[in-house]
Short mmCIF file of N, CA and C in Angstrom, two decimals:
data_model
loop_
_atom_site.label_atom_id
_atom_site.label_comp_id
_atom_site.label_asym_id
_atom_site.label_seq_id
_atom_site.Cartn_x
_atom_site.Cartn_y
_atom_site.Cartn_z
N UNK A 1 -2.36 10.49 12.78
CA UNK A 1 -2.75 11.85 12.52
C UNK A 1 -2.38 12.22 11.09
N UNK A 2 -3.17 13.04 10.48
CA UNK A 2 -2.89 13.54 9.14
C UNK A 2 -2.76 15.05 9.28
N UNK A 3 -1.72 15.62 8.68
CA UNK A 3 -1.51 17.05 8.83
C UNK A 3 -0.98 17.64 7.53
N UNK A 4 -1.01 18.96 7.50
CA UNK A 4 -0.50 19.68 6.35
C UNK A 4 0.95 20.07 6.63
N UNK A 5 1.83 19.91 5.64
CA UNK A 5 3.22 20.29 5.84
C UNK A 5 3.51 21.69 5.28
N UNK A 6 2.51 22.30 4.64
CA UNK A 6 2.67 23.67 4.17
C UNK A 6 2.54 24.64 5.33
N UNK A 7 3.10 25.81 5.19
CA UNK A 7 2.94 26.85 6.20
C UNK A 7 1.55 27.44 6.06
N UNK A 8 0.62 26.83 6.74
CA UNK A 8 -0.76 27.30 6.71
C UNK A 8 -1.45 26.81 7.97
N UNK A 9 -2.58 27.38 8.23
CA UNK A 9 -3.34 26.99 9.39
C UNK A 9 -3.84 25.56 9.21
N UNK A 10 -3.75 24.76 10.28
CA UNK A 10 -4.24 23.40 10.23
C UNK A 10 -5.74 23.43 10.02
N UNK A 11 -6.21 22.78 8.95
CA UNK A 11 -7.63 22.80 8.63
C UNK A 11 -8.40 21.77 9.43
N UNK A 12 -7.82 20.60 9.59
CA UNK A 12 -8.54 19.53 10.25
C UNK A 12 -7.52 18.49 10.72
N UNK A 13 -7.74 17.89 11.86
CA UNK A 13 -6.88 16.83 12.33
C UNK A 13 -7.71 15.57 12.49
N UNK A 14 -7.21 14.47 11.95
CA UNK A 14 -7.88 13.17 12.07
C UNK A 14 -7.03 12.32 13.00
N UNK A 15 -7.63 11.78 14.03
CA UNK A 15 -6.93 10.90 14.94
C UNK A 15 -7.65 9.57 14.92
N UNK A 16 -6.91 8.52 14.60
CA UNK A 16 -7.51 7.21 14.50
C UNK A 16 -7.68 6.55 15.85
N UNK A 17 -8.52 5.55 15.87
CA UNK A 17 -8.71 4.77 17.07
C UNK A 17 -7.67 3.67 17.10
N UNK A 18 -7.42 3.12 18.24
CA UNK A 18 -6.50 1.99 18.34
C UNK A 18 -5.42 2.24 19.36
N UNK A 19 -4.59 1.23 19.52
CA UNK A 19 -3.53 1.26 20.51
C UNK A 19 -2.43 2.22 20.11
N UNK A 20 -1.85 2.86 21.12
CA UNK A 20 -0.76 3.79 20.86
C UNK A 20 0.45 3.07 20.29
N UNK A 21 0.63 1.78 20.64
CA UNK A 21 1.80 1.06 20.14
C UNK A 21 1.60 0.50 18.74
N UNK A 22 0.42 0.67 18.17
CA UNK A 22 0.18 0.21 16.80
C UNK A 22 1.03 1.06 15.86
N UNK A 23 1.70 0.40 14.94
CA UNK A 23 2.64 1.07 14.06
C UNK A 23 2.10 1.14 12.64
N UNK A 24 2.05 2.34 12.07
CA UNK A 24 1.65 2.49 10.67
C UNK A 24 2.82 2.07 9.81
N UNK A 25 2.58 1.13 8.91
CA UNK A 25 3.64 0.58 8.08
C UNK A 25 3.62 1.15 6.67
N UNK A 26 2.43 1.48 6.16
CA UNK A 26 2.34 1.97 4.79
C UNK A 26 1.18 2.95 4.68
N UNK A 27 1.32 3.93 3.81
CA UNK A 27 0.28 4.93 3.52
C UNK A 27 0.19 5.13 2.03
N UNK A 28 -1.02 5.41 1.55
CA UNK A 28 -1.16 5.84 0.16
C UNK A 28 -2.42 6.68 0.03
N UNK A 29 -2.35 7.69 -0.82
CA UNK A 29 -3.49 8.55 -1.11
C UNK A 29 -4.17 8.07 -2.38
N UNK A 30 -5.50 8.12 -2.38
CA UNK A 30 -6.22 7.79 -3.61
C UNK A 30 -5.93 8.87 -4.65
N UNK A 31 -6.02 8.54 -5.93
CA UNK A 31 -5.71 9.53 -6.97
C UNK A 31 -6.55 10.79 -6.90
N UNK A 32 -7.78 10.70 -6.40
CA UNK A 32 -8.63 11.89 -6.30
C UNK A 32 -8.40 12.67 -5.01
N UNK A 33 -7.52 12.17 -4.14
CA UNK A 33 -7.19 12.88 -2.90
C UNK A 33 -8.22 12.74 -1.80
N UNK A 34 -9.24 11.94 -2.01
CA UNK A 34 -10.30 11.80 -0.99
C UNK A 34 -9.91 10.84 0.12
N UNK A 35 -9.28 9.72 -0.23
CA UNK A 35 -9.03 8.65 0.73
C UNK A 35 -7.55 8.51 1.04
N UNK A 36 -7.25 8.25 2.29
CA UNK A 36 -5.90 7.89 2.73
C UNK A 36 -6.02 6.50 3.34
N UNK A 37 -5.29 5.55 2.78
CA UNK A 37 -5.28 4.18 3.31
C UNK A 37 -3.99 3.99 4.09
N UNK A 38 -4.09 3.36 5.26
CA UNK A 38 -2.90 3.10 6.07
C UNK A 38 -2.95 1.68 6.61
N UNK A 39 -1.81 1.00 6.53
CA UNK A 39 -1.67 -0.36 7.05
C UNK A 39 -1.08 -0.25 8.44
N UNK A 40 -1.74 -0.90 9.40
CA UNK A 40 -1.23 -0.99 10.77
C UNK A 40 -0.64 -2.39 10.92
N UNK A 41 0.63 -2.47 11.27
CA UNK A 41 1.36 -3.73 11.32
C UNK A 41 0.60 -4.78 12.12
N UNK A 42 0.44 -5.96 11.50
CA UNK A 42 -0.19 -7.13 12.12
C UNK A 42 -1.63 -6.90 12.56
N UNK A 43 -2.26 -5.84 12.11
CA UNK A 43 -3.63 -5.55 12.53
C UNK A 43 -4.59 -5.46 11.35
N UNK A 44 -4.34 -4.53 10.44
CA UNK A 44 -5.26 -4.36 9.34
C UNK A 44 -5.08 -3.03 8.62
N UNK A 45 -6.18 -2.55 8.08
CA UNK A 45 -6.18 -1.41 7.18
C UNK A 45 -7.18 -0.37 7.66
N UNK A 46 -6.76 0.88 7.71
CA UNK A 46 -7.66 2.00 8.01
C UNK A 46 -7.79 2.85 6.76
N UNK A 47 -9.01 3.25 6.44
CA UNK A 47 -9.24 4.15 5.31
C UNK A 47 -9.87 5.42 5.85
N UNK A 48 -9.19 6.53 5.63
CA UNK A 48 -9.58 7.84 6.13
C UNK A 48 -10.27 8.63 5.04
N UNK A 49 -11.36 9.30 5.37
CA UNK A 49 -12.04 10.20 4.44
C UNK A 49 -11.49 11.60 4.69
N UNK A 50 -10.59 12.05 3.82
CA UNK A 50 -9.93 13.34 4.04
C UNK A 50 -10.81 14.53 3.71
N UNK A 51 -11.86 14.32 2.93
CA UNK A 51 -12.76 15.42 2.59
C UNK A 51 -13.87 15.54 3.61
N UNK A 52 -14.51 14.41 3.93
CA UNK A 52 -15.62 14.42 4.88
C UNK A 52 -15.19 14.57 6.33
N UNK A 53 -13.95 14.14 6.63
CA UNK A 53 -13.43 14.31 7.97
C UNK A 53 -14.00 13.34 8.99
N UNK A 54 -14.65 12.27 8.55
CA UNK A 54 -15.21 11.31 9.50
C UNK A 54 -14.10 10.41 10.05
N UNK A 55 -14.43 9.68 11.09
CA UNK A 55 -13.47 8.74 11.68
C UNK A 55 -13.09 7.70 10.63
N UNK A 56 -11.88 7.16 10.71
CA UNK A 56 -11.47 6.17 9.71
C UNK A 56 -12.30 4.89 9.80
N UNK A 57 -12.45 4.23 8.67
CA UNK A 57 -13.12 2.93 8.64
C UNK A 57 -12.05 1.86 8.76
N UNK A 58 -12.27 0.91 9.66
CA UNK A 58 -11.27 -0.11 9.98
C UNK A 58 -11.63 -1.43 9.33
N UNK A 59 -10.63 -2.10 8.74
CA UNK A 59 -10.78 -3.42 8.14
C UNK A 59 -9.75 -4.36 8.76
N UNK A 60 -10.20 -5.38 9.47
CA UNK A 60 -9.29 -6.38 10.04
C UNK A 60 -8.62 -7.13 8.91
N UNK A 61 -7.30 -7.08 8.85
CA UNK A 61 -6.54 -7.78 7.81
C UNK A 61 -5.17 -8.17 8.37
N UNK A 62 -5.13 -9.11 9.31
CA UNK A 62 -3.83 -9.51 9.84
C UNK A 62 -2.92 -9.99 8.71
N UNK A 63 -1.68 -9.58 8.76
CA UNK A 63 -0.71 -10.01 7.76
C UNK A 63 -0.52 -9.08 6.58
N UNK A 64 -1.40 -8.10 6.40
CA UNK A 64 -1.22 -7.17 5.28
C UNK A 64 0.09 -6.42 5.48
N UNK A 65 0.87 -6.32 4.41
CA UNK A 65 2.19 -5.71 4.50
C UNK A 65 2.23 -4.30 3.90
N UNK A 66 1.87 -4.18 2.64
CA UNK A 66 1.96 -2.91 1.92
C UNK A 66 0.74 -2.73 1.05
N UNK A 67 0.56 -1.51 0.55
CA UNK A 67 -0.60 -1.21 -0.27
C UNK A 67 -0.28 -0.10 -1.25
N UNK A 68 -1.10 -0.02 -2.28
CA UNK A 68 -1.07 1.14 -3.17
C UNK A 68 -2.41 1.21 -3.91
N UNK A 69 -2.82 2.43 -4.21
CA UNK A 69 -4.03 2.65 -5.00
C UNK A 69 -3.70 2.53 -6.48
N UNK A 70 -4.68 2.08 -7.25
CA UNK A 70 -4.55 2.11 -8.70
C UNK A 70 -4.70 3.57 -9.12
N UNK A 71 -3.92 4.06 -10.08
CA UNK A 71 -3.99 5.47 -10.45
C UNK A 71 -5.26 5.89 -11.20
N UNK A 72 -5.98 4.93 -11.79
CA UNK A 72 -7.16 5.29 -12.59
C UNK A 72 -8.47 4.68 -12.10
N UNK A 73 -8.38 3.63 -11.32
CA UNK A 73 -9.59 2.92 -10.88
C UNK A 73 -9.67 2.92 -9.36
N UNK A 74 -10.86 2.83 -8.80
CA UNK A 74 -10.99 2.79 -7.34
C UNK A 74 -10.64 1.39 -6.81
N UNK A 75 -9.34 1.08 -6.81
CA UNK A 75 -8.86 -0.22 -6.38
C UNK A 75 -7.65 -0.07 -5.47
N UNK A 76 -7.54 -0.99 -4.51
CA UNK A 76 -6.37 -1.07 -3.65
C UNK A 76 -5.65 -2.38 -3.95
N UNK A 77 -4.33 -2.30 -4.07
CA UNK A 77 -3.48 -3.47 -4.23
C UNK A 77 -2.78 -3.69 -2.90
N UNK A 78 -2.84 -4.93 -2.38
CA UNK A 78 -2.33 -5.23 -1.05
C UNK A 78 -1.43 -6.46 -1.11
N UNK A 79 -0.29 -6.41 -0.40
CA UNK A 79 0.57 -7.58 -0.29
C UNK A 79 0.42 -8.17 1.10
N UNK A 80 0.57 -9.50 1.18
CA UNK A 80 0.54 -10.23 2.45
C UNK A 80 1.29 -11.53 2.25
N UNK A 81 1.56 -12.28 3.33
CA UNK A 81 2.24 -13.57 3.16
C UNK A 81 1.44 -14.55 2.29
N UNK A 82 0.15 -14.36 2.19
CA UNK A 82 -0.70 -15.25 1.39
C UNK A 82 -0.72 -14.88 -0.09
N UNK A 83 -0.20 -13.72 -0.45
CA UNK A 83 -0.18 -13.32 -1.85
C UNK A 83 -0.52 -11.86 -2.02
N UNK A 84 -0.64 -11.45 -3.27
CA UNK A 84 -0.97 -10.07 -3.61
C UNK A 84 -2.39 -10.05 -4.16
N UNK A 85 -3.20 -9.15 -3.62
CA UNK A 85 -4.61 -9.08 -4.01
C UNK A 85 -4.97 -7.68 -4.46
N UNK A 86 -6.06 -7.61 -5.22
CA UNK A 86 -6.65 -6.33 -5.58
C UNK A 86 -8.07 -6.34 -5.01
N UNK A 87 -8.47 -5.20 -4.43
CA UNK A 87 -9.82 -5.07 -3.87
C UNK A 87 -10.41 -3.74 -4.34
N UNK A 88 -11.64 -3.79 -4.80
CA UNK A 88 -12.30 -2.55 -5.24
C UNK A 88 -12.67 -1.72 -4.02
N UNK A 89 -12.69 -0.42 -4.20
CA UNK A 89 -13.09 0.51 -3.15
C UNK A 89 -14.37 1.20 -3.61
N UNK A 90 -15.41 1.01 -2.84
CA UNK A 90 -16.69 1.65 -3.12
C UNK A 90 -17.15 2.37 -1.87
N UNK A 91 -18.25 3.08 -1.97
CA UNK A 91 -18.84 3.72 -0.80
C UNK A 91 -20.31 3.33 -0.73
N UNK A 92 -20.87 3.53 0.46
CA UNK A 92 -22.30 3.32 0.57
C UNK A 92 -23.00 4.37 -0.28
N UNK A 93 -24.27 4.25 -0.44
CA UNK A 93 -25.05 5.18 -1.27
C UNK A 93 -24.62 6.62 -1.01
N UNK A 94 -25.09 7.55 -1.80
CA UNK A 94 -24.66 8.95 -1.64
C UNK A 94 -25.14 9.57 -0.33
N UNK A 95 -24.65 9.02 0.76
CA UNK A 95 -24.98 9.57 2.07
C UNK A 95 -23.83 10.41 2.55
N UNK A 96 -24.08 11.20 3.54
CA UNK A 96 -23.02 12.03 4.10
C UNK A 96 -22.77 11.61 5.53
N UNK A 97 -21.60 11.31 5.92
CA UNK A 97 -20.41 11.13 5.07
C UNK A 97 -20.41 9.72 4.46
N UNK A 98 -19.79 9.56 3.31
CA UNK A 98 -19.73 8.24 2.69
C UNK A 98 -18.81 7.30 3.49
N UNK A 99 -19.18 6.04 3.55
CA UNK A 99 -18.38 5.05 4.26
C UNK A 99 -17.70 4.16 3.22
N UNK A 100 -16.38 4.03 3.28
CA UNK A 100 -15.70 3.18 2.31
C UNK A 100 -15.98 1.71 2.56
N UNK A 101 -16.07 0.95 1.48
CA UNK A 101 -16.28 -0.49 1.54
C UNK A 101 -15.29 -1.13 0.57
N UNK A 102 -14.79 -2.31 0.95
CA UNK A 102 -13.85 -3.04 0.11
C UNK A 102 -14.54 -4.24 -0.50
N UNK A 103 -14.31 -4.46 -1.79
CA UNK A 103 -14.84 -5.64 -2.47
C UNK A 103 -14.05 -6.88 -2.08
N UNK A 104 -14.48 -8.01 -2.59
CA UNK A 104 -13.79 -9.27 -2.32
C UNK A 104 -12.37 -9.23 -2.87
N UNK A 105 -11.48 -9.94 -2.20
CA UNK A 105 -10.08 -10.01 -2.62
C UNK A 105 -9.94 -10.88 -3.86
N UNK A 106 -9.28 -10.36 -4.88
CA UNK A 106 -8.95 -11.14 -6.07
C UNK A 106 -7.44 -11.32 -6.08
N UNK A 107 -6.99 -12.57 -5.95
CA UNK A 107 -5.56 -12.85 -5.94
C UNK A 107 -4.99 -12.72 -7.33
N UNK A 108 -3.82 -12.09 -7.43
CA UNK A 108 -3.14 -11.96 -8.72
C UNK A 108 -2.29 -13.21 -8.95
N UNK A 109 -2.29 -13.75 -10.15
CA UNK A 109 -1.52 -14.97 -10.44
C UNK A 109 -0.04 -14.65 -10.62
N UNK A 110 0.67 -14.57 -9.50
CA UNK A 110 2.08 -14.24 -9.52
C UNK A 110 2.92 -15.50 -9.31
N UNK A 111 4.22 -15.43 -9.52
CA UNK A 111 5.07 -16.61 -9.32
C UNK A 111 4.93 -17.18 -7.91
N UNK A 112 4.91 -18.50 -7.82
CA UNK A 112 4.74 -19.14 -6.51
C UNK A 112 5.97 -18.97 -5.63
N UNK A 113 7.11 -18.71 -6.20
CA UNK A 113 8.33 -18.55 -5.42
C UNK A 113 8.57 -17.11 -5.00
N UNK A 114 7.54 -16.28 -5.02
CA UNK A 114 7.69 -14.89 -4.60
C UNK A 114 6.86 -14.63 -3.35
N UNK A 115 7.37 -13.79 -2.50
CA UNK A 115 6.64 -13.37 -1.30
C UNK A 115 6.82 -11.86 -1.16
N UNK A 116 6.11 -11.09 -1.99
CA UNK A 116 6.37 -9.65 -2.04
C UNK A 116 5.89 -8.90 -0.80
N UNK A 117 6.66 -7.89 -0.46
CA UNK A 117 6.29 -6.94 0.58
C UNK A 117 5.98 -5.60 -0.07
N UNK A 118 6.97 -5.05 -0.78
CA UNK A 118 6.86 -3.73 -1.40
C UNK A 118 6.09 -3.84 -2.70
N UNK A 119 5.28 -2.82 -2.98
CA UNK A 119 4.47 -2.83 -4.20
C UNK A 119 4.39 -1.41 -4.75
N UNK A 120 4.39 -1.31 -6.06
CA UNK A 120 4.23 0.00 -6.72
C UNK A 120 3.55 -0.23 -8.06
N UNK A 121 2.69 0.70 -8.44
CA UNK A 121 2.06 0.69 -9.76
C UNK A 121 2.58 1.88 -10.55
N UNK A 122 2.69 1.70 -11.85
CA UNK A 122 3.11 2.80 -12.71
C UNK A 122 2.00 3.84 -12.79
N UNK A 123 2.32 5.01 -13.28
CA UNK A 123 1.33 6.09 -13.39
C UNK A 123 0.18 5.75 -14.31
N UNK A 124 0.44 4.91 -15.33
CA UNK A 124 -0.65 4.53 -16.23
C UNK A 124 -1.42 3.32 -15.71
N UNK A 125 -0.99 2.75 -14.58
CA UNK A 125 -1.71 1.65 -13.96
C UNK A 125 -1.57 0.32 -14.65
N UNK A 126 -0.63 0.21 -15.56
CA UNK A 126 -0.49 -1.04 -16.30
C UNK A 126 0.64 -1.92 -15.76
N UNK A 127 1.69 -1.32 -15.24
CA UNK A 127 2.85 -2.06 -14.78
C UNK A 127 2.92 -2.05 -13.26
N UNK A 128 3.28 -3.20 -12.69
CA UNK A 128 3.40 -3.32 -11.24
C UNK A 128 4.79 -3.86 -10.92
N UNK A 129 5.41 -3.33 -9.86
CA UNK A 129 6.68 -3.85 -9.36
C UNK A 129 6.44 -4.40 -7.96
N UNK A 130 7.06 -5.53 -7.67
CA UNK A 130 6.94 -6.17 -6.36
C UNK A 130 8.32 -6.61 -5.90
N UNK A 131 8.55 -6.52 -4.59
CA UNK A 131 9.85 -6.93 -4.05
C UNK A 131 9.66 -7.44 -2.63
N UNK A 132 10.49 -8.42 -2.22
CA UNK A 132 10.47 -8.91 -0.84
C UNK A 132 11.36 -8.03 0.04
N UNK A 133 11.41 -8.36 1.33
CA UNK A 133 12.28 -7.61 2.23
C UNK A 133 13.75 -7.81 1.91
N UNK A 134 14.20 -9.05 1.77
CA UNK A 134 15.63 -9.31 1.72
C UNK A 134 16.12 -9.92 0.42
N UNK A 135 15.47 -10.93 -0.10
CA UNK A 135 16.00 -11.67 -1.23
C UNK A 135 16.06 -10.79 -2.48
N UNK A 136 16.94 -11.19 -3.38
CA UNK A 136 17.05 -10.50 -4.67
C UNK A 136 15.97 -11.05 -5.59
N UNK A 137 14.71 -10.81 -5.26
CA UNK A 137 13.57 -11.39 -5.97
C UNK A 137 12.62 -10.29 -6.44
N UNK A 138 13.12 -9.15 -6.82
CA UNK A 138 12.28 -8.06 -7.29
C UNK A 138 11.89 -8.32 -8.74
N UNK A 139 10.62 -8.06 -9.07
CA UNK A 139 10.18 -8.26 -10.45
C UNK A 139 9.14 -7.23 -10.83
N UNK A 140 8.95 -7.08 -12.12
CA UNK A 140 7.89 -6.22 -12.66
C UNK A 140 6.98 -7.10 -13.51
N UNK A 141 5.75 -6.67 -13.65
CA UNK A 141 4.79 -7.42 -14.44
C UNK A 141 3.78 -6.47 -15.06
N UNK A 142 3.19 -6.92 -16.13
CA UNK A 142 2.12 -6.21 -16.80
C UNK A 142 0.82 -6.69 -16.17
N UNK A 143 -0.02 -5.80 -15.69
CA UNK A 143 -1.25 -6.21 -15.01
C UNK A 143 -2.24 -6.91 -15.93
N UNK A 144 -2.09 -6.74 -17.25
CA UNK A 144 -2.95 -7.46 -18.18
C UNK A 144 -2.60 -8.95 -18.17
N UNK A 145 -1.33 -9.26 -17.97
CA UNK A 145 -0.85 -10.65 -17.93
C UNK A 145 0.10 -10.81 -16.75
N UNK A 146 -0.40 -10.76 -15.49
CA UNK A 146 0.49 -10.75 -14.32
C UNK A 146 1.31 -12.02 -14.13
N UNK A 147 0.92 -13.12 -14.78
CA UNK A 147 1.71 -14.34 -14.66
C UNK A 147 3.02 -14.25 -15.43
N UNK A 148 3.13 -13.28 -16.34
CA UNK A 148 4.37 -13.07 -17.09
C UNK A 148 5.18 -11.98 -16.39
N UNK A 149 6.29 -12.38 -15.79
CA UNK A 149 7.08 -11.43 -15.02
C UNK A 149 8.48 -11.27 -15.60
N UNK A 150 9.10 -10.15 -15.27
CA UNK A 150 10.50 -9.90 -15.60
C UNK A 150 11.22 -9.73 -14.28
N UNK A 151 12.12 -10.66 -13.98
CA UNK A 151 12.90 -10.58 -12.74
C UNK A 151 14.02 -9.57 -12.91
N UNK A 152 14.21 -8.72 -11.94
CA UNK A 152 15.30 -7.74 -11.98
C UNK A 152 16.49 -8.37 -11.29
N UNK A 153 17.34 -8.99 -12.08
CA UNK A 153 18.45 -9.78 -11.58
C UNK A 153 19.43 -8.94 -10.77
N UNK A 154 19.82 -9.50 -9.65
CA UNK A 154 20.86 -8.93 -8.78
C UNK A 154 20.47 -7.60 -8.13
N UNK A 155 19.19 -7.27 -8.11
CA UNK A 155 18.77 -6.07 -7.40
C UNK A 155 18.58 -6.46 -5.94
N UNK A 156 19.43 -5.93 -5.06
CA UNK A 156 19.43 -6.30 -3.65
C UNK A 156 18.91 -5.18 -2.79
N UNK A 157 18.31 -5.54 -1.68
CA UNK A 157 17.94 -4.59 -0.64
C UNK A 157 19.02 -4.70 0.43
N UNK A 158 19.88 -3.71 0.51
CA UNK A 158 21.01 -3.78 1.42
C UNK A 158 20.62 -3.35 2.83
N UNK A 159 21.17 -4.05 3.81
CA UNK A 159 20.91 -3.71 5.20
C UNK A 159 22.09 -2.93 5.77
N UNK A 160 21.86 -2.26 6.88
CA UNK A 160 22.91 -1.51 7.56
C UNK A 160 24.06 -2.46 7.94
N UNK A 161 23.72 -3.67 8.40
CA UNK A 161 24.74 -4.64 8.79
C UNK A 161 25.56 -5.07 7.59
N UNK A 162 24.88 -5.34 6.46
CA UNK A 162 25.57 -5.81 5.26
C UNK A 162 26.47 -4.77 4.63
N UNK A 163 26.16 -3.49 4.79
CA UNK A 163 26.95 -2.45 4.13
C UNK A 163 27.82 -1.66 5.08
N UNK A 164 27.60 -1.82 6.38
CA UNK A 164 28.31 -1.02 7.38
C UNK A 164 28.08 0.47 7.12
N UNK A 165 26.90 0.80 6.61
CA UNK A 165 26.55 2.17 6.28
C UNK A 165 25.40 2.61 7.17
N UNK A 166 25.59 3.61 8.02
CA UNK A 166 24.50 4.03 8.91
C UNK A 166 23.30 4.60 8.18
N UNK A 167 23.45 4.92 6.90
CA UNK A 167 22.32 5.44 6.14
C UNK A 167 21.44 4.36 5.54
N UNK A 168 21.92 3.11 5.55
CA UNK A 168 21.13 2.01 4.99
C UNK A 168 20.02 1.63 5.96
N UNK A 169 19.03 0.95 5.45
CA UNK A 169 17.91 0.50 6.27
C UNK A 169 18.35 -0.58 7.24
N UNK A 170 17.80 -0.56 8.45
CA UNK A 170 18.11 -1.58 9.45
C UNK A 170 17.59 -2.94 9.05
N UNK A 171 16.49 -2.99 8.32
CA UNK A 171 15.85 -4.26 7.99
C UNK A 171 16.07 -4.69 6.55
N UNK A 172 16.62 -3.84 5.73
CA UNK A 172 16.77 -4.17 4.33
C UNK A 172 15.54 -3.78 3.53
N UNK A 173 14.54 -3.22 4.18
CA UNK A 173 13.32 -2.81 3.50
C UNK A 173 13.55 -1.56 2.70
N UNK A 174 12.52 -1.08 2.08
CA UNK A 174 12.65 0.12 1.28
C UNK A 174 11.36 0.46 0.61
N UNK A 175 11.45 1.19 -0.44
CA UNK A 175 10.27 1.63 -1.17
C UNK A 175 10.51 1.40 -2.65
N UNK A 176 9.45 1.05 -3.34
CA UNK A 176 9.49 0.92 -4.79
C UNK A 176 8.73 2.06 -5.41
N UNK A 177 9.15 2.48 -6.58
CA UNK A 177 8.41 3.50 -7.32
C UNK A 177 8.60 3.23 -8.81
N UNK A 178 7.55 3.40 -9.57
CA UNK A 178 7.61 3.28 -11.02
C UNK A 178 7.20 4.61 -11.64
N UNK A 179 7.84 4.96 -12.74
CA UNK A 179 7.46 6.19 -13.43
C UNK A 179 6.88 5.87 -14.77
#
């Protein structure tokens, strides 16, 4: 479901199809506010049209972990055990309501010893940060030359067990953000 957190009348409610036990793992809004992309664990990707209000478009993508929109281009960046890919987002002709379509996956040439889960793009869309669940393998890269990375040494994702802190994540996961 998508809802407004402001004190105002609910304008529209979108309810996706699928199993009740399906878990949403990641969400991101397109820069223009039209699309909401959500990853359903071990299932795939749903793209919601927040303006048109149509049912979400479903894309089977087992293994997709996290996602983020490019801030300037209609592109989605997705992580999975097979690597990190970028896919263009287009719509069918100017029909109402427009149906989102994803272009072919283009794999980014990242280090072979990385298995990123978390992903973030900078506001200018040039820098990307990637991190795994547990290992101290977080790095940043310039999207113009993604094979050139800067490893963030000793940056750890701490778990509740490792820190004995009830505020820490149970799995060691987290969120990345670039400014």
